[in-house]
């Protein structure tokens, strides 16, 4: 369907009588030719403007009529032509992508020649090197050299240590001046002063007065036990006295053991000075020597009591170890 041609017609404005009179008066007054030409130009300009306004209004109405009569096929063709024009701008990016694909294909070939295994993500990419001509690669010297294998990205191992995120907020508090930590310590039990005040292993001797206090306290409790008539109070006093005596006995046993060890070390030290090899006591030998030292400090009756007590304890152990008598039916 051929589009209708729009015919532009010029509207001619009628000349007013007053204007004719003005022109006549100007002629009568012998006005210069320049002034007359200026007036005529003004008239022509006004007529041209009015004609243009009228033509534009008529052209707008005719364009609406023409658009209403255009078919859908013509509109589709116009839309396709606009889309092709827009796609021309993306040709450059397509060329760059093609060059990158060729470089990836080259890198893959180099790895296969050297025997380096190709990753699964790279093997999935199928690129044809023939898509991009050799002339395009030769023109751009930047793309001639393949990237090195060191620059190629590698997969992160699952055994790699966890990395701290850069978005992790760090505390804004800062220690401007490092102050020493205040520690309250007792100089009596300080390791620095213990050896200076009491050289060697004489700490127990330095605090031996505590044992005298405990002994006097036990004597006071025994005196209170004799004067107390309440059975509950007596039981409590007996329990307290027994616990304190057991603590003193265990303390004395430890002191005897330490004394045996010190004596043995002194003897071995003199032997080593004479050129002999040192001998280290075993646990059984140490226990036997401690027992001998214990019996040496006892009287005859005390020693007999300890031996009898030990014999009874051994008899009880033997009875527990013996099998029970089996029941025999007659």
Coordinates of C-alpha atoms in Angstrom, one line a residue:
X1 CA 0.0 0.0 0.0
X2 CA 1.6 3.2 -1.2
X3 CA 1.6 6.1 1.3
X4 CA -0.5 9.1 0.4
X5 CA 1.5 12.2 -0.5
X6 CA 0.8 15.2 1.5
X7 CA 0.4 18.4 -0.5
X8 CA 1.3 21.5 1.3
X9 CA -0.8 24.6 0.3
X10 CA 0.2 28.1 1.2
X11 CA -2.5 30.2 2.8
X12 CA -2.7 33.7 1.3
X13 CA -3.8 36.4 3.8
X14 CA -5.9 39.2 2.2
X15 CA -4.4 42.6 2.3
X16 CA -6.2 45.0 4.6
X17 CA -7.4 48.3 3.2
X18 CA -5.6 50.2 6.0
X19 CA -2.4 48.7 5.0
X20 CA -3.0 49.9 1.4
X21 CA -3.6 53.4 2.6
X22 CA -0.4 53.3 4.6
X23 CA 1.5 52.1 1.6
X24 CA -0.1 54.9 -0.4
X25 CA 0.8 57.5 2.1
X26 CA 4.3 56.2 2.2
X27 CA 4.5 56.6 -1.6
X28 CA 3.1 60.0 -1.4
X29 CA 5.6 61.1 1.1
X30 CA 8.4 59.8 -1.2
X31 CA 9.8 57.2 1.2
X32 CA 13.1 55.6 0.4
X33 CA 13.3 52.2 -1.3
X34 CA 15.0 50.6 1.7
X35 CA 12.0 51.3 4.0
X36 CA 9.6 49.9 1.4
X37 CA 11.6 46.8 1.1
X38 CA 11.7 46.4 4.9
X39 CA 7.9 46.6 5.1
X40 CA 7.5 44.1 2.3
X41 CA 9.9 41.7 4.1
X42 CA 7.9 42.0 7.3
X43 CA 4.7 41.0 5.5
X44 CA 6.3 38.1 3.8
X45 CA 7.7 36.8 7.1
X46 CA 4.3 37.0 8.8
X47 CA 2.7 35.2 5.9
X48 CA 5.3 32.5 5.9
X49 CA 4.9 31.9 9.7
X50 CA 1.2 31.5 9.4
X51 CA 1.5 29.2 6.5
X52 CA 4.0 27.0 8.4
X53 CA 1.6 26.8 11.4
X54 CA -1.2 25.7 9.3
X55 CA 0.9 23.2 7.4
X56 CA 2.2 21.6 10.6
X57 CA -1.4 21.1 11.9
X58 CA -2.5 19.5 8.6
X59 CA 0.7 17.3 8.5
X60 CA 0.0 16.0 12.1
X61 CA -3.5 15.0 11.2
X62 CA -2.3 13.2 8.0
X63 CA 0.5 11.3 9.9
X64 CA -2.1 9.9 12.3
X65 CA -4.2 8.7 9.4
X66 CA -1.2 7.1 7.7
X67 CA -0.1 5.2 10.9
X68 CA -3.6 3.8 11.3
X69 CA -3.4 2.4 7.8
X70 CA 0.1 0.8 8.2
X71 CA 0.2 -3.1 8.3
X72 CA 1.7 -5.2 11.1
X73 CA 4.3 -6.7 8.8
X74 CA 5.7 -3.2 8.0
X75 CA 6.0 -2.5 11.8
X76 CA 7.8 -5.8 12.3
X77 CA 10.3 -5.0 9.7
X78 CA 11.0 -1.6 11.2
X79 CA 11.5 -3.2 14.6
X80 CA 14.0 -5.8 13.3
X81 CA 16.0 -3.1 11.6
X82 CA 16.3 -1.2 14.8
X83 CA 17.4 -4.3 16.7
X84 CA 20.1 -5.0 14.1
X85 CA 21.4 -1.4 14.6
X86 CA 21.6 -2.0 18.3
X87 CA 23.5 -5.3 18.0
X88 CA 26.3 -3.6 15.9
X89 CA 27.7 -2.1 19.2
X90 CA 28.3 -5.6 20.7
X91 CA 30.5 -6.8 17.8
X92 CA 33.6 -5.7 19.6
X93 CA 32.9 -7.7 22.7
X94 CA 32.2 -10.8 20.6
X95 CA 35.6 -10.4 19.0
X96 CA 37.3 -10.2 22.4
X97 CA 35.5 -13.2 23.6
X98 CA 36.6 -15.2 20.6
X99 CA 40.2 -14.2 21.1
X100 CA 40.0 -15.3 24.8
X101 CA 38.6 -18.7 23.7
X102 CA 41.5 -19.2 21.3
X103 CA 44.0 -18.4 24.0
X104 CA 42.3 -20.9 26.3
X105 CA 42.5 -23.6 23.6
X106 CA 46.2 -22.9 23.2
X107 CA 46.8 -23.2 27.0
X108 CA 44.9 -26.5 27.0
X109 CA 47.1 -27.8 24.2
X110 CA 50.3 -26.8 26.0
X111 CA 49.2 -28.6 29.2
X112 CA 48.3 -31.7 27.3
X113 CA 51.7 -31.8 25.7
X114 CA 53.5 -31.4 29.1
X115 CA 51.3 -34.0 30.7
X116 CA 49.6 -31.7 33.1
X117 CA 46.0 -32.9 33.8
X118 CA 43.3 -30.7 32.5
X119 CA 40.7 -29.6 35.0
X120 CA 37.1 -30.7 34.5
X121 CA 35.9 -27.1 34.3
X122 CA 38.3 -26.5 31.4
X123 CA 37.6 -29.7 29.6
X124 CA 33.9 -28.8 29.4
X125 CA 34.7 -25.7 27.2
X126 CA 34.7 -26.7 23.6
X127 CA 36.4 -24.0 21.5
X128 CA 37.1 -24.1 17.8
X129 CA 40.3 -22.3 16.9
X130 CA 39.1 -21.9 13.3
X131 CA 36.4 -19.5 14.3
X132 CA 39.0 -16.7 14.6
X133 CA 41.4 -16.3 11.7
X134 CA 45.1 -16.2 12.0
X135 CA 45.2 -12.7 10.6
X136 CA 43.3 -11.3 13.6
X137 CA 45.8 -13.0 16.0
X138 CA 48.8 -11.7 14.1
X139 CA 47.5 -8.1 14.0
X140 CA 47.3 -8.0 17.8
X141 CA 50.6 -8.7 19.4
X142 CA 49.1 -8.6 22.8
X143 CA 47.3 -11.9 22.2
X144 CA 50.2 -13.7 20.6
X145 CA 51.8 -14.9 23.9
X146 CA 49.8 -17.5 25.9
X147 CA 49.4 -16.9 29.6
X148 CA 51.8 -18.7 31.9
X149 CA 50.7 -21.7 33.9
X150 CA 51.6 -19.9 37.2
X151 CA 48.9 -17.3 36.5
X152 CA 46.3 -19.9 35.8
X153 CA 43.7 -20.1 38.6
X154 CA 43.9 -23.3 40.8
X155 CA 41.2 -24.9 42.8
X156 CA 41.4 -24.3 46.6
X157 CA 42.2 -27.5 48.5
X158 CA 39.7 -28.7 51.1
X159 CA 42.5 -29.2 53.5
X160 CA 43.7 -25.6 53.3
X161 CA 43.4 -23.5 56.5
X162 CA 40.4 -21.3 57.0
X163 CA 41.0 -17.7 55.8
X164 CA 39.7 -14.8 57.8
X165 CA 37.3 -12.7 55.9
X166 CA 38.4 -9.1 55.1
X167 CA 35.0 -7.9 56.3
X168 CA 35.6 -9.1 59.8
X169 CA 35.5 -6.2 62.2
X170 CA 38.5 -5.7 64.4
X171 CA 38.1 -4.2 67.8
X172 CA 38.9 -0.5 68.0
X173 CA 40.3 -0.7 71.5
X174 CA 44.1 -0.3 71.6
X175 CA 46.5 -0.7 74.5
X176 CA 48.4 2.5 74.4
X177 CA 50.5 1.9 77.5
X178 CA 51.3 -1.6 78.7
X179 CA 51.0 -1.6 82.5
X180 CA 52.5 -4.4 84.6
X181 CA 50.1 -6.8 86.1
X182 CA 49.9 -6.4 89.9
X183 CA 50.3 -9.7 91.7
X184 CA 50.1 -10.1 95.4
X185 CA 52.5 -12.7 96.7
X186 CA 53.7 -13.9 100.1
X187 CA 57.5 -13.6 100.4
X188 CA 57.5 -16.6 102.7
X189 CA 56.4 -18.9 100.0
X190 CA 58.1 -17.2 97.1
X191 CA 60.5 -19.4 95.1
X192 CA 63.0 -16.6 94.7
X193 CA 63.3 -16.0 98.4
X194 CA 63.0 -19.6 99.7
X195 CA 66.4 -20.7 98.6
X196 CA 68.1 -17.5 99.8
X197 CA 66.6 -17.6 103.3
X198 CA 66.7 -21.4 103.7
X199 CA 69.4 -23.0 101.5
X200 CA 69.0 -26.6 100.7
X201 CA 65.9 -28.5 101.9
X202 CA 65.6 -26.8 105.3
X203 CA 62.1 -25.3 104.8
X204 CA 60.6 -27.9 107.1
X205 CA 63.1 -26.9 109.8
X206 CA 62.3 -23.3 109.4
X207 CA 58.6 -23.9 110.0
X208 CA 59.0 -26.6 112.6
X209 CA 57.3 -24.4 115.2
X210 CA 54.0 -25.3 113.5
X211 CA 54.4 -28.8 114.7
X212 CA 54.8 -27.6 118.2
X213 CA 51.6 -25.7 117.9
X214 CA 49.8 -28.8 116.7
X215 CA 51.2 -30.9 119.5
X216 CA 50.1 -28.4 122.1
X217 CA 46.6 -28.2 120.5
X218 CA 46.3 -32.0 120.7
X219 CA 47.2 -31.9 124.4
X220 CA 44.5 -29.3 125.0
X221 CA 41.9 -31.4 123.2
X222 CA 42.8 -34.4 125.2
X223 CA 42.3 -32.4 128.4
X224 CA 38.9 -31.2 127.2
X225 CA 37.9 -34.8 126.3
X226 CA 38.5 -35.9 129.9
X227 CA 36.4 -33.1 131.4
X228 CA 33.5 -33.3 128.8
X229 CA 30.4 -35.4 129.8
X230 CA 28.4 -34.9 126.6
X231 CA 28.8 -38.1 124.5
X232 CA 28.3 -36.2 121.2
X233 CA 31.0 -33.7 122.1
X234 CA 33.3 -36.5 123.1
X235 CA 32.8 -38.2 119.7
X236 CA 33.7 -35.0 117.9
X237 CA 36.7 -34.4 120.1
X238 CA 37.9 -38.0 119.5
X239 CA 37.5 -37.6 115.7
X240 CA 39.4 -34.3 115.7
X241 CA 42.2 -35.7 117.9
X242 CA 42.6 -38.8 115.7
X243 CA 42.7 -36.7 112.5
X244 CA 45.4 -34.4 113.9
X245 CA 47.5 -37.3 115.2
X246 CA 47.2 -39.1 111.8
X247 CA 48.4 -35.9 110.1
X248 CA 51.4 -35.7 112.4
X249 CA 52.3 -39.4 111.9
X250 CA 52.1 -39.1 108.1
X251 CA 54.2 -35.9 108.3
X252 CA 56.8 -37.8 110.4
X253 CA 56.9 -40.7 107.9
X254 CA 57.5 -38.3 105.0
X255 CA 60.3 -36.7 107.0
X256 CA 61.9 -40.1 107.7
X257 CA 61.8 -40.9 104.0
X258 CA 63.3 -37.6 103.0
X259 CA 66.1 -38.1 105.6
X260 CA 66.9 -41.5 104.2
X261 CA 67.1 -40.1 100.7
X262 CA 69.3 -37.2 101.8
X263 CA 71.6 -39.6 103.6
X264 CA 71.9 -41.9 100.6
X265 CA 72.7 -38.9 98.3
X266 CA 75.5 -37.8 100.6
X267 CA 77.0 -41.2 100.6
X268 CA 76.8 -41.5 96.8
X269 CA 78.3 -38.1 96.3
X270 CA 81.4 -39.1 98.3
X271 CA 81.6 -42.3 96.3
X272 CA 81.4 -40.4 93.0
X273 CA 84.2 -38.1 94.1
X274 CA 86.3 -41.3 94.7
X275 CA 85.6 -42.4 91.1
X276 CA 82.7 -44.8 91.6
X277 CA 79.5 -44.9 89.7
X278 CA 76.4 -43.6 91.5
X279 CA 73.7 -46.0 92.6
X280 CA 70.1 -45.1 92.7
X281 CA 67.7 -46.5 95.3
X282 CA 64.7 -48.5 94.1
X283 CA 61.4 -48.0 95.7
X284 CA 61.4 -51.3 97.6
X285 CA 64.9 -50.7 99.0
X286 CA 63.9 -47.2 100.0
X287 CA 60.8 -48.5 101.8
X288 CA 62.9 -51.1 103.7
X289 CA 65.4 -48.5 104.8
X290 CA 62.6 -46.2 106.0
X291 CA 61.1 -49.1 108.0
X292 CA 64.5 -49.8 109.6
X293 CA 64.9 -46.2 110.6
X294 CA 61.4 -46.2 112.1
X295 CA 62.2 -49.2 114.3
X296 CA 65.4 -47.6 115.4
X297 CA 63.6 -44.7 116.9
X298 CA 61.1 -46.8 118.9
X299 CA 61.3 -48.5 122.3
X300 CA 60.9 -52.2 122.9
X301 CA 57.2 -52.2 123.7
X302 CA 56.3 -49.9 120.9
X303 CA 58.2 -52.0 118.4
X304 CA 56.4 -55.1 119.7
X305 CA 53.0 -53.4 119.2
X306 CA 53.8 -52.4 115.7
X307 CA 55.0 -55.9 114.8
X308 CA 51.9 -57.5 116.3
X309 CA 49.6 -55.1 114.5
X310 CA 51.4 -55.8 111.2
X311 CA 51.1 -59.6 111.8
X312 CA 47.3 -59.4 112.4
X313 CA 46.9 -57.3 109.2
X314 CA 48.8 -60.0 107.2
X315 CA 46.7 -62.7 108.7
X316 CA 43.5 -61.0 107.7
X317 CA 44.8 -60.6 104.1
X318 CA 45.7 -64.3 104.0
X319 CA 42.2 -65.3 105.2
X320 CA 40.6 -63.2 102.4
X321 CA 42.8 -64.8 99.8
X322 CA 42.0 -68.4 100.9
X323 CA 39.1 -70.1 99.1
X324 CA 35.9 -70.7 101.0
X325 CA 35.2 -74.3 102.2
X326 CA 32.9 -76.1 99.8
X327 CA 29.8 -77.7 101.0
X328 CA 30.1 -81.6 101.0
X329 CA 27.0 -83.8 101.1
X330 CA 27.4 -86.9 103.3

